[in-house]
Amino acid sequence: MAQNDTPQNTLSQRIKELELMVQISRTLTSTLDLERLLKLIITMAAKLVSSEGASIILEDRQQGELVFRAVAGPKSKALVNIHVPIEGSIAGTVFKTQAPLIVQNTERDPRHYSAVDRNIQFDTQSILAVPMLFKQQTIGVLEAVNKLENRGFDQHDLQILSTLAAQAAIAIENARLVTELQDANTRLAELDRLKSNFIAIASHELRTPLTLILGYASFLRQEADEAASKKLDMVLQGATQLQRLIEDMVNLNHLETGSVELSWSEFDLRTLIQEAIERQQQFALARSLEIDISMPVAPLSVRADREKIDIVLNNLLNNAIKFTPPGGRIQVTMRPQTGAVAVSVIDTGIGIPADELAHIFERFHQVASHLTRREGGMGLGLPIAQGIIELHGGRIWAESVKGRGSRFTFTLPTVPHNEKDLKDV
Ligand code: ADP
């Protein structure tokens, strides 16, 4: 025991170390900036074991070597990014064996990789190296070099550095994961931007020739004999379907990029619903479906983009017709609420399984079991409807029992009475 190593002194020193450890662990868990974290760890390591310097050596997975990632002490700048082989170095030995190592005299230890010392003109005398483990895997090595006051590193230093290394490994992995996640997010955002651009360009390029096809086909249809008209009808039908898909893609793209401009006007929602149903009536009849309407007698004013709400109604009615077997019933109801109106499209169709309900508003989502009976569509109708309704400050949702039918409801804010009264003045 050295002269001033009285039990009292040792105890108060241990308490100080413990306090420092608690402080370090708090800081380590609250820092996600990798560079700051590494710097903090090595500064603390050198302080805790009273060494001239300390370094973090991490694995470079691509090169299959170790590399100095952060260094504290003399020559620290020169050391950063220097590679150390896994075979034939103290750090490599600790890395491979996952066991800590104390080397009191590096000159006499053949494992010491002296090329680094020569390179940066530093004299490493003693080394304490401990593995940094994360989930039983070594991610690197934490080293302290040259114990101060000419004393050798002891078991207590080893214990302290190992405790720090264990915490540091977790903090480093966390910070790495966060960085990877941020990078992945940036890449995703870029991909999303590219996708939006692609849709914008592709749909624009498709629209022009499609308009030509539709124009010529309609013209020829007027002139054609019976046999040719049938064929032209098929051309027209296909082209119209394609046009609808392109419009859907464009609409969704606008909604997602926030480039939709609503054209606000005040109108009676009942009239719009009536018109939308009339337009779909022939399709419903063709499938032997009945459409019932239940609406208030008095007009119900909303301030909204009329064309956009028409798209929502069309999409919901379209789905109700598509997914209801012949002989079924579709009901459209409109109920006034406080400050809002709720519109429901209810069908007696095939319904939606409970675990699918949460997903049907996701773009391109289609219930797998419905695919066999689908008649066109890409799974864009509902996300478009949702985007439009939310832009208006409303809500849209679905309720359904598989095999029994579905109910899609959306709400829209109504024009307050007093506002209307003011306008009437
Ligand atoms: P799609 O173009 O496929 O109809 P939507 O976004 O409008 O795209 O709908 C997504 C999916 O939700 C549909 O493919 C279908 O599986 C399901 N769905 C939507 N409406 C109904 C409904 N009324 N009854 C049963 N399933 C429905």
Short mmCIF file of C-alpha atoms and ligand atoms in Angstrom, two decimals:
data_model
loop_
_atom_site.label_atom_id
_atom_site.label_comp_id
_atom_site.label_asym_id
_atom_site.label_seq_id
_atom_site.Cartn_x
_atom_site.Cartn_y
_atom_site.Cartn_z
CA MET A 1 0.00 0.00 0.00
CA ALA A 2 1.53 3.41 -0.95
CA GLN A 3 2.04 6.07 1.69
CA ASN A 4 -1.20 7.98 1.32
CA ASP A 5 -3.31 4.91 0.55
CA THR A 6 -4.94 4.86 3.99
CA PRO A 7 -8.33 3.09 4.15
CA GLN A 8 -9.95 6.55 4.57
CA ASN A 9 -8.28 7.93 1.47
CA THR A 10 -9.12 4.86 -0.55
CA LEU A 11 -12.75 5.04 0.53
CA SER A 12 -13.18 8.69 -0.35
CA GLN A 13 -11.46 8.06 -3.67
CA ARG A 14 -13.85 5.20 -4.44
CA ILE A 15 -16.84 7.40 -3.58
CA LYS A 16 -15.54 10.07 -5.96
CA GLU A 17 -15.11 7.48 -8.68
CA LEU A 18 -18.61 6.19 -8.13
CA GLU A 19 -20.06 9.68 -8.30
CA LEU A 20 -18.18 10.26 -11.52
CA MET A 21 -19.46 6.96 -12.92
CA VAL A 22 -23.06 7.91 -12.17
CA GLN A 23 -22.53 11.28 -13.82
CA ILE A 24 -20.94 9.63 -16.86
CA SER A 25 -23.68 7.09 -17.22
CA ARG A 26 -26.28 9.85 -17.13
CA THR A 27 -24.46 11.82 -19.81
CA LEU A 28 -23.82 8.74 -21.93
CA THR A 29 -27.47 7.80 -22.06
CA SER A 30 -28.53 11.31 -22.97
CA THR A 31 -26.11 11.89 -25.85
CA LEU A 32 -26.84 10.61 -29.33
CA ASP A 33 -24.19 12.58 -31.20
CA LEU A 34 -21.57 9.89 -31.89
CA GLU A 35 -18.53 12.18 -32.12
CA ARG A 36 -19.37 13.98 -28.87
CA LEU A 37 -20.00 10.69 -27.21
CA LEU A 38 -16.65 9.20 -28.22
CA LYS A 39 -14.82 12.30 -27.01
CA LEU A 40 -16.61 12.20 -23.71
CA ILE A 41 -15.80 8.53 -23.17
CA ILE A 42 -12.07 8.88 -23.74
CA THR A 43 -11.76 12.02 -21.62
CA MET A 44 -13.55 10.23 -18.79
CA ALA A 45 -11.50 7.06 -19.27
CA ALA A 46 -8.18 8.89 -18.91
CA LYS A 47 -9.49 10.73 -15.86
CA LEU A 48 -10.91 7.66 -14.14
CA VAL A 49 -7.75 5.54 -14.35
CA SER A 50 -5.26 8.45 -14.16
CA SER A 51 -3.60 7.81 -17.49
CA GLU A 52 -1.74 10.06 -19.93
CA GLY A 53 -4.15 9.26 -22.71
CA ALA A 54 -7.03 7.07 -23.78
CA SER A 55 -8.47 5.90 -27.07
CA ILE A 56 -11.41 4.16 -28.61
CA ILE A 57 -10.52 1.67 -31.28
CA LEU A 58 -13.46 0.42 -33.30
CA GLU A 59 -13.79 -2.31 -35.86
CA ASP A 60 -13.68 -1.27 -39.49
CA ARG A 61 -15.89 -4.04 -40.84
CA GLN A 62 -15.06 -3.36 -44.47
CA GLN A 63 -11.30 -3.52 -44.02
CA GLY A 64 -11.31 -6.23 -41.36
CA GLU A 65 -9.06 -4.07 -39.20
CA LEU A 66 -9.32 -1.86 -36.17
CA VAL A 67 -9.16 1.89 -36.40
CA PHE A 68 -8.52 4.65 -33.85
CA ARG A 69 -11.82 6.55 -33.80
CA ALA A 70 -11.21 8.91 -30.89
CA VAL A 71 -8.10 9.73 -28.91
CA ALA A 72 -7.41 11.88 -25.85
CA GLY A 73 -3.97 12.93 -24.70
CA PRO A 74 -0.73 13.81 -26.52
CA LYS A 75 -0.61 13.18 -30.29
CA SER A 76 -4.31 12.60 -30.24
CA LYS A 77 -4.91 14.26 -33.61
CA ALA A 78 -2.20 12.21 -35.35
CA LEU A 79 -3.67 8.96 -34.08
CA VAL A 80 -7.24 9.36 -35.24
CA ASN A 81 -8.09 7.14 -38.23
CA ILE A 82 -4.87 5.14 -38.00
CA HIS A 83 -5.47 1.45 -38.65
CA VAL A 84 -4.28 -1.34 -36.40
CA PRO A 85 -4.20 -4.96 -37.53
CA ILE A 86 -6.30 -7.44 -35.55
CA GLU A 87 -3.44 -9.95 -35.64
CA GLY A 88 -0.28 -8.74 -33.94
CA SER A 89 -1.57 -5.91 -31.76
CA ILE A 90 -2.70 -5.56 -28.16
CA ALA A 91 -6.02 -4.02 -29.20
CA GLY A 92 -6.50 -6.88 -31.68
CA THR A 93 -5.82 -9.47 -28.98
CA VAL A 94 -8.40 -7.93 -26.67
CA PHE A 95 -10.82 -7.60 -29.56
CA LYS A 96 -10.49 -11.26 -30.49
CA THR A 97 -10.39 -12.81 -27.03
CA GLN A 98 -12.98 -10.42 -25.49
CA ALA A 99 -10.73 -10.38 -22.39
CA PRO A 100 -9.12 -7.29 -20.86
CA LEU A 101 -5.35 -6.95 -20.80
CA ILE A 102 -2.79 -5.02 -18.74
CA VAL A 103 0.64 -4.55 -20.30
CA GLN A 104 2.96 -2.77 -17.89
CA ASN A 105 5.88 -2.64 -20.26
CA THR A 106 5.04 -2.51 -23.94
CA GLU A 107 8.67 -2.77 -25.01
CA ARG A 108 8.79 -6.28 -23.69
CA ASP A 109 5.46 -7.37 -25.10
CA PRO A 110 5.66 -8.76 -28.65
CA ARG A 111 1.94 -8.09 -29.17
CA HIS A 112 2.52 -4.34 -29.02
CA TYR A 113 2.08 -2.87 -32.50
CA SER A 114 4.97 -0.40 -32.34
CA ALA A 115 4.52 0.88 -35.91
CA VAL A 116 1.96 3.37 -34.60
CA ASP A 117 4.37 4.77 -31.98
CA ARG A 118 7.08 5.21 -34.59
CA ASN A 119 4.63 6.78 -36.97
CA ILE A 120 3.43 9.47 -34.60
CA GLN A 121 6.55 9.64 -32.42
CA PHE A 122 4.90 8.69 -29.19
CA ASP A 123 6.28 6.54 -26.46
CA THR A 124 3.70 4.05 -25.21
CA GLN A 125 4.94 2.48 -22.00
CA SER A 126 1.95 0.82 -20.41
CA ILE A 127 -1.47 -0.09 -21.73
CA LEU A 128 -4.74 -1.10 -20.16
CA ALA A 129 -7.13 -2.39 -22.83
CA VAL A 130 -10.69 -3.61 -22.30
CA PRO A 131 -13.20 -4.92 -24.85
CA MET A 132 -16.36 -2.96 -25.62
CA LEU A 133 -19.12 -5.52 -25.84
CA PHE A 134 -22.63 -5.12 -27.17
CA LYS A 135 -24.92 -8.16 -27.13
CA GLN A 136 -21.90 -10.45 -26.67
CA GLN A 137 -20.21 -9.01 -29.75
CA THR A 138 -17.03 -6.94 -29.52
CA ILE A 139 -17.56 -3.62 -31.25
CA GLY A 140 -14.16 -2.22 -30.28
CA VAL A 141 -11.57 -1.70 -27.59
CA LEU A 142 -11.17 1.01 -24.99
CA GLU A 143 -7.55 1.69 -24.13
CA ALA A 144 -5.81 3.77 -21.51
CA VAL A 145 -2.08 4.42 -22.05
CA ASN A 146 0.74 5.34 -19.67
CA LYS A 147 -0.44 5.33 -16.08
CA LEU A 148 0.55 8.61 -14.43
CA GLU A 149 2.86 8.91 -11.43
CA ASN A 150 4.95 5.98 -12.70
CA ARG A 151 2.58 3.46 -11.20
CA GLY A 152 1.35 0.47 -13.11
CA PHE A 153 -2.29 -0.13 -14.02
CA ASP A 154 -3.94 -2.37 -11.43
CA GLN A 155 -7.02 -4.58 -11.18
CA HIS A 156 -9.06 -1.69 -9.84
CA ASP A 157 -8.28 0.37 -12.97
CA LEU A 158 -9.25 -2.63 -15.04
CA GLN A 159 -12.58 -2.93 -13.29
CA ILE A 160 -13.38 0.75 -13.66
CA LEU A 161 -12.44 0.86 -17.33
CA SER A 162 -14.46 -2.31 -18.00
CA THR A 163 -17.55 -0.73 -16.38
CA LEU A 164 -17.11 2.38 -18.49
CA ALA A 165 -16.56 0.28 -21.64
CA ALA A 166 -19.79 -1.64 -21.04
CA GLN A 167 -21.82 1.56 -20.82
CA ALA A 168 -19.91 3.16 -23.67
CA ALA A 169 -20.62 0.22 -25.99
CA ILE A 170 -24.37 0.61 -25.49
CA ALA A 171 -24.23 4.36 -25.96
CA ILE A 172 -22.11 4.02 -29.12
CA GLU A 173 -24.41 1.41 -30.65
CA ASN A 174 -27.45 3.56 -29.84
CA ALA A 175 -25.87 6.60 -31.41
CA ARG A 176 -24.87 4.54 -34.47
CA LEU A 177 -28.40 3.21 -34.82
CA VAL A 178 -29.84 6.72 -34.59
CA THR A 179 -27.37 7.95 -37.21
CA GLU A 180 -28.23 5.01 -39.48
CA LEU A 181 -31.92 5.71 -38.96
CA GLN A 182 -31.45 9.38 -39.81
CA ASP A 183 -29.50 8.43 -42.95
CA ALA A 184 -32.19 5.95 -43.92
CA ASN A 185 -34.84 8.64 -43.38
CA THR A 186 -32.96 11.06 -45.59
CA ARG A 187 -32.67 8.40 -48.30
CA LEU A 188 -36.37 7.61 -47.98
CA ALA A 189 -37.29 11.28 -48.28
CA GLU A 190 -35.17 11.46 -51.43
CA LEU A 191 -36.82 8.33 -52.85
CA ASP A 192 -40.21 9.78 -52.04
CA ARG A 193 -39.30 12.96 -53.88
CA LEU A 194 -38.11 10.93 -56.89
CA LYS A 195 -41.33 8.91 -56.83
CA SER A 196 -43.45 12.07 -56.77
CA ASN A 197 -41.45 13.50 -59.66
CA PHE A 198 -41.80 10.25 -61.58
CA ILE A 199 -45.56 10.17 -61.10
CA ALA A 200 -45.85 13.81 -62.10
CA ILE A 201 -43.80 13.32 -65.28
CA ALA A 202 -45.22 9.91 -66.22
CA SER A 203 -48.82 10.96 -65.75
CA HIS A 204 -48.25 14.11 -67.77
CA GLU A 205 -46.65 12.13 -70.60
CA LEU A 206 -49.47 9.57 -70.54
CA ARG A 207 -52.26 12.09 -70.49
CA THR A 208 -51.52 13.67 -73.89
CA PRO A 209 -51.57 10.50 -76.04
CA LEU A 210 -54.52 9.20 -74.05
CA THR A 211 -56.57 12.29 -74.78
CA LEU A 212 -55.76 11.74 -78.48
CA ILE A 213 -56.84 8.10 -78.33
CA LEU A 214 -60.08 8.98 -76.59
CA GLY A 215 -60.78 11.80 -79.05
CA TYR A 216 -60.17 9.70 -82.18
CA ALA A 217 -61.96 6.65 -80.82
CA SER A 218 -65.08 8.71 -80.00
CA PHE A 219 -64.97 10.30 -83.45
CA LEU A 220 -64.62 6.93 -85.19
CA ARG A 221 -67.35 5.46 -83.00
CA GLN A 222 -69.83 7.95 -84.41
CA GLU A 223 -69.01 6.93 -87.98
CA ALA A 224 -68.64 3.20 -87.40
CA ASP A 225 -70.98 0.33 -88.30
CA GLU A 226 -72.30 -1.98 -85.63
CA ALA A 227 -69.42 -4.47 -85.62
CA ALA A 228 -66.77 -1.78 -85.48
CA SER A 229 -68.63 0.18 -82.78
CA LYS A 230 -68.46 -2.77 -80.42
CA LYS A 231 -64.71 -2.91 -80.80
CA LEU A 232 -64.40 0.83 -80.44
CA ASP A 233 -66.52 0.72 -77.30
CA MET A 234 -63.94 -1.60 -75.80
CA VAL A 235 -61.14 0.78 -76.79
CA LEU A 236 -63.05 3.66 -75.24
CA GLN A 237 -63.77 1.71 -72.08
CA GLY A 238 -60.12 0.72 -71.64
CA ALA A 239 -58.87 4.23 -72.34
CA THR A 240 -61.38 5.75 -69.91
CA GLN A 241 -60.29 3.34 -67.22
CA LEU A 242 -56.66 4.26 -67.86
CA GLN A 243 -57.57 7.92 -67.69
CA ARG A 244 -59.23 7.37 -64.29
CA LEU A 245 -56.13 5.65 -62.95
CA ILE A 246 -53.90 8.48 -64.14
CA GLU A 247 -56.21 11.04 -62.56
CA ASP A 248 -56.06 9.06 -59.29
CA MET A 249 -52.28 9.05 -59.36
CA VAL A 250 -52.14 12.76 -60.08
CA ASN A 251 -54.68 13.53 -57.35
CA LEU A 252 -52.86 11.51 -54.73
CA ASN A 253 -49.53 12.98 -55.72
CA HIS A 254 -50.92 16.49 -55.30
CA LEU A 255 -52.41 15.59 -51.94
CA GLU A 256 -49.15 14.09 -50.71
CA THR A 257 -46.91 16.88 -51.87
CA GLY A 258 -49.28 19.44 -50.36
CA SER A 259 -49.73 21.13 -53.74
CA VAL A 260 -53.52 20.88 -53.78
CA GLU A 261 -55.34 24.14 -54.00
CA LEU A 262 -58.91 23.96 -52.83
CA SER A 263 -61.44 25.97 -54.69
CA TRP A 264 -63.84 26.94 -51.89
CA SER A 265 -67.50 27.62 -52.42
CA GLU A 266 -70.64 27.34 -50.36
CA PHE A 267 -73.24 24.84 -51.53
CA ASP A 268 -76.03 22.53 -50.41
CA LEU A 269 -74.41 19.14 -49.84
CA ARG A 270 -77.71 17.37 -50.48
CA THR A 271 -77.68 18.46 -54.15
CA LEU A 272 -74.14 17.20 -54.65
CA ILE A 273 -74.98 13.82 -53.13
CA GLN A 274 -78.09 13.55 -55.29
CA GLU A 275 -76.08 14.27 -58.44
CA ALA A 276 -73.34 11.80 -57.50
CA ILE A 277 -75.89 9.04 -56.95
CA GLU A 278 -77.64 9.78 -60.23
CA ARG A 279 -74.34 9.41 -62.08
CA GLN A 280 -73.75 5.98 -60.50
CA GLN A 281 -77.33 4.78 -60.82
CA GLN A 282 -76.82 3.03 -64.17
CA PHE A 283 -73.85 1.03 -62.81
CA ALA A 284 -75.84 0.04 -59.75
CA LEU A 285 -78.79 -1.03 -61.90
CA ALA A 286 -76.50 -3.04 -64.15
CA ARG A 287 -75.54 -5.05 -61.07
CA SER A 288 -79.12 -5.21 -59.75
CA LEU A 289 -78.28 -2.99 -56.80
CA GLU A 290 -80.67 -0.59 -55.20
CA ILE A 291 -79.52 2.80 -53.90
CA ASP A 292 -81.54 4.45 -51.09
CA ILE A 293 -81.07 7.99 -49.88
CA SER A 294 -81.90 9.38 -46.50
CA MET A 295 -81.32 13.11 -46.15
CA PRO A 296 -82.76 16.06 -44.16
CA VAL A 297 -85.52 18.04 -45.83
CA ALA A 298 -83.85 21.39 -45.24
CA PRO A 299 -80.77 22.48 -47.21
CA LEU A 300 -77.42 21.85 -45.50
CA SER A 301 -74.69 24.25 -46.46
CA VAL A 302 -71.02 23.36 -46.42
CA ARG A 303 -68.10 25.46 -47.52
CA ALA A 304 -65.87 23.11 -49.47
CA ASP A 305 -64.30 22.30 -52.80
CA ARG A 306 -67.32 20.93 -54.64
CA GLU A 307 -65.35 18.96 -57.25
CA LYS A 308 -63.13 17.37 -54.62
CA ILE A 309 -66.05 16.28 -52.43
CA ASP A 310 -67.61 14.86 -55.59
CA ILE A 311 -64.47 12.72 -56.02
CA VAL A 312 -64.88 11.43 -52.45
CA LEU A 313 -68.53 10.51 -53.01
CA ASN A 314 -67.71 8.85 -56.32
CA ASN A 315 -64.95 6.76 -54.80
CA LEU A 316 -67.14 5.58 -51.93
CA LEU A 317 -70.13 4.82 -54.16
CA ASN A 318 -67.89 3.11 -56.69
CA ASN A 319 -66.49 0.81 -54.00
CA ALA A 320 -69.93 0.07 -52.57
CA ILE A 321 -71.10 -0.98 -56.05
CA LYS A 322 -67.92 -2.91 -56.79
CA PHE A 323 -67.91 -4.86 -53.55
CA THR A 324 -71.62 -5.66 -53.23
CA PRO A 325 -72.95 -8.78 -54.96
CA PRO A 326 -76.04 -8.41 -57.19
CA GLY A 327 -79.31 -8.03 -55.34
CA GLY A 328 -77.68 -6.06 -52.52
CA ARG A 329 -78.55 -2.66 -51.17
CA ILE A 330 -76.63 0.58 -50.89
CA GLN A 331 -77.79 3.33 -48.62
CA VAL A 332 -76.53 6.90 -48.45
CA THR A 333 -77.38 8.81 -45.29
CA MET A 334 -76.70 12.36 -44.24
CA ARG A 335 -76.98 13.38 -40.61
CA PRO A 336 -76.45 16.89 -39.24
CA GLN A 337 -74.19 17.09 -36.16
CA THR A 338 -73.08 20.04 -34.07
CA GLY A 339 -71.02 22.20 -36.42
CA ALA A 340 -70.67 19.34 -38.90
CA VAL A 341 -72.46 16.93 -41.14
CA ALA A 342 -71.84 13.19 -41.37
CA VAL A 343 -72.34 11.35 -44.65
CA SER A 344 -72.35 7.53 -44.70
CA VAL A 345 -72.26 5.15 -47.64
CA ILE A 346 -73.53 1.80 -46.39
CA ASP A 347 -73.60 -1.44 -48.34
CA THR A 348 -74.67 -5.03 -47.83
CA GLY A 349 -71.57 -6.30 -49.62
CA ILE A 350 -68.68 -8.63 -48.88
CA GLY A 351 -67.37 -6.51 -45.99
CA ILE A 352 -63.80 -6.07 -44.80
CA PRO A 353 -61.99 -8.36 -42.33
CA ALA A 354 -61.34 -6.64 -38.97
CA ASP A 355 -57.55 -6.82 -39.30
CA GLU A 356 -57.71 -5.09 -42.69
CA LEU A 357 -59.84 -2.15 -41.58
CA ALA A 358 -56.85 -0.20 -40.28
CA HIS A 359 -55.03 -0.54 -43.61
CA ILE A 360 -57.58 0.19 -46.30
CA PHE A 361 -56.80 3.91 -46.26
CA GLU A 362 -53.15 3.21 -47.07
CA ARG A 363 -52.21 3.85 -50.67
CA PHE A 364 -52.21 0.83 -52.98
CA HIS A 365 -53.74 -1.30 -50.25
CA GLN A 366 -56.32 -3.81 -51.39
CA VAL A 367 -57.84 -6.55 -49.30
CA ALA A 368 -56.24 -9.72 -50.66
CA SER A 369 -59.46 -11.73 -50.71
CA HIS A 370 -61.18 -9.02 -52.77
CA LEU A 371 -58.63 -9.10 -55.55
CA THR A 372 -60.24 -11.99 -57.40
CA ARG A 373 -63.51 -10.10 -57.83
CA ARG A 374 -62.09 -6.66 -58.44
CA GLU A 375 -63.00 -4.62 -61.43
CA GLY A 376 -60.14 -2.24 -61.90
CA GLY A 377 -58.76 0.12 -59.30
CA MET A 378 -55.35 0.38 -57.74
CA GLY A 379 -56.13 0.93 -54.08
CA LEU A 380 -55.97 4.71 -54.40
CA GLY A 381 -59.63 5.69 -54.02
CA LEU A 382 -59.70 5.64 -50.22
CA PRO A 383 -56.37 7.39 -49.57
CA ILE A 384 -57.49 10.11 -51.99
CA ALA A 385 -60.84 10.42 -50.20
CA GLN A 386 -59.06 10.61 -46.85
CA GLY A 387 -56.59 13.25 -48.09
CA ILE A 388 -59.43 15.40 -49.44
CA ILE A 389 -61.62 15.11 -46.33
CA GLU A 390 -58.73 15.90 -43.99
CA LEU A 391 -57.83 18.95 -46.07
CA HIS A 392 -61.36 20.16 -45.35
CA GLY A 393 -60.92 19.62 -41.62
CA GLY A 394 -63.17 16.56 -41.57
CA ARG A 395 -62.70 12.87 -40.73
CA ILE A 396 -63.30 9.66 -42.62
CA TRP A 397 -63.49 6.11 -41.30
CA ALA A 398 -64.83 2.66 -42.05
CA GLU A 399 -66.83 0.12 -40.08
CA SER A 400 -67.49 -3.31 -41.40
CA VAL A 401 -68.44 -6.87 -40.64
CA LYS A 402 -66.95 -9.42 -43.00
CA GLY A 403 -69.63 -10.97 -45.17
CA ARG A 404 -72.32 -8.54 -43.92
CA GLY A 405 -71.39 -5.18 -45.38
CA SER A 406 -69.47 -1.94 -44.81
CA ARG A 407 -70.21 1.58 -43.72
CA PHE A 408 -67.92 4.43 -44.78
CA THR A 409 -68.55 7.73 -43.04
CA PHE A 410 -67.03 11.16 -43.52
CA THR A 411 -67.69 14.41 -41.73
CA LEU A 412 -67.42 17.96 -43.02
CA PRO A 413 -67.69 21.18 -41.02
CA THR A 414 -70.90 23.03 -41.82
CA VAL A 415 -71.22 26.76 -42.29
CA PRO A 416 -72.21 28.21 -38.88
CA HIS A 417 -75.68 29.73 -38.78
CA ASN A 418 -74.60 33.09 -37.41
CA GLU A 419 -72.00 33.36 -40.17
CA LYS A 420 -74.71 32.68 -42.72
CA ASP A 421 -76.99 35.19 -41.02
CA LEU A 422 -74.25 37.82 -41.19
CA LYS A 423 -73.78 37.17 -44.88
CA ASP A 424 -77.48 37.43 -45.54
CA VAL A 425 -77.55 40.96 -44.10
P1 ADP B 1 -59.69 0.26 -55.07
O1 ADP B 1 -59.34 1.03 -56.27
O2 ADP B 1 -58.97 -1.06 -54.97
O3 ADP B 1 -61.15 0.16 -54.81
P2 ADP B 1 -59.69 1.85 -52.63
O4 ADP B 1 -58.59 2.63 -52.00
O5 ADP B 1 -60.92 2.59 -53.00
O6 ADP B 1 -59.05 1.13 -53.89
O7 ADP B 1 -60.08 0.66 -51.66
C1 ADP B 1 -59.05 -0.12 -51.09
C2 ADP B 1 -59.55 -1.51 -50.76
O8 ADP B 1 -60.49 -1.45 -49.67
C3 ADP B 1 -60.31 -2.16 -51.88
O9 ADP B 1 -59.44 -2.78 -52.82
C4 ADP B 1 -61.15 -3.18 -51.12
O10 ADP B 1 -60.37 -4.32 -50.81
C5 ADP B 1 -61.47 -2.45 -49.81
N1 ADP B 1 -62.80 -1.79 -49.88
C6 ADP B 1 -63.06 -0.49 -50.12
N2 ADP B 1 -64.38 -0.23 -50.07
C7 ADP B 1 -64.99 -1.40 -49.78
C8 ADP B 1 -66.35 -1.81 -49.58
N3 ADP B 1 -67.37 -0.93 -49.66
N4 ADP B 1 -66.59 -3.10 -49.28
C9 ADP B 1 -65.58 -3.99 -49.17
N5 ADP B 1 -64.29 -3.68 -49.35
C10 ADP B 1 -63.98 -2.41 -49.65
#
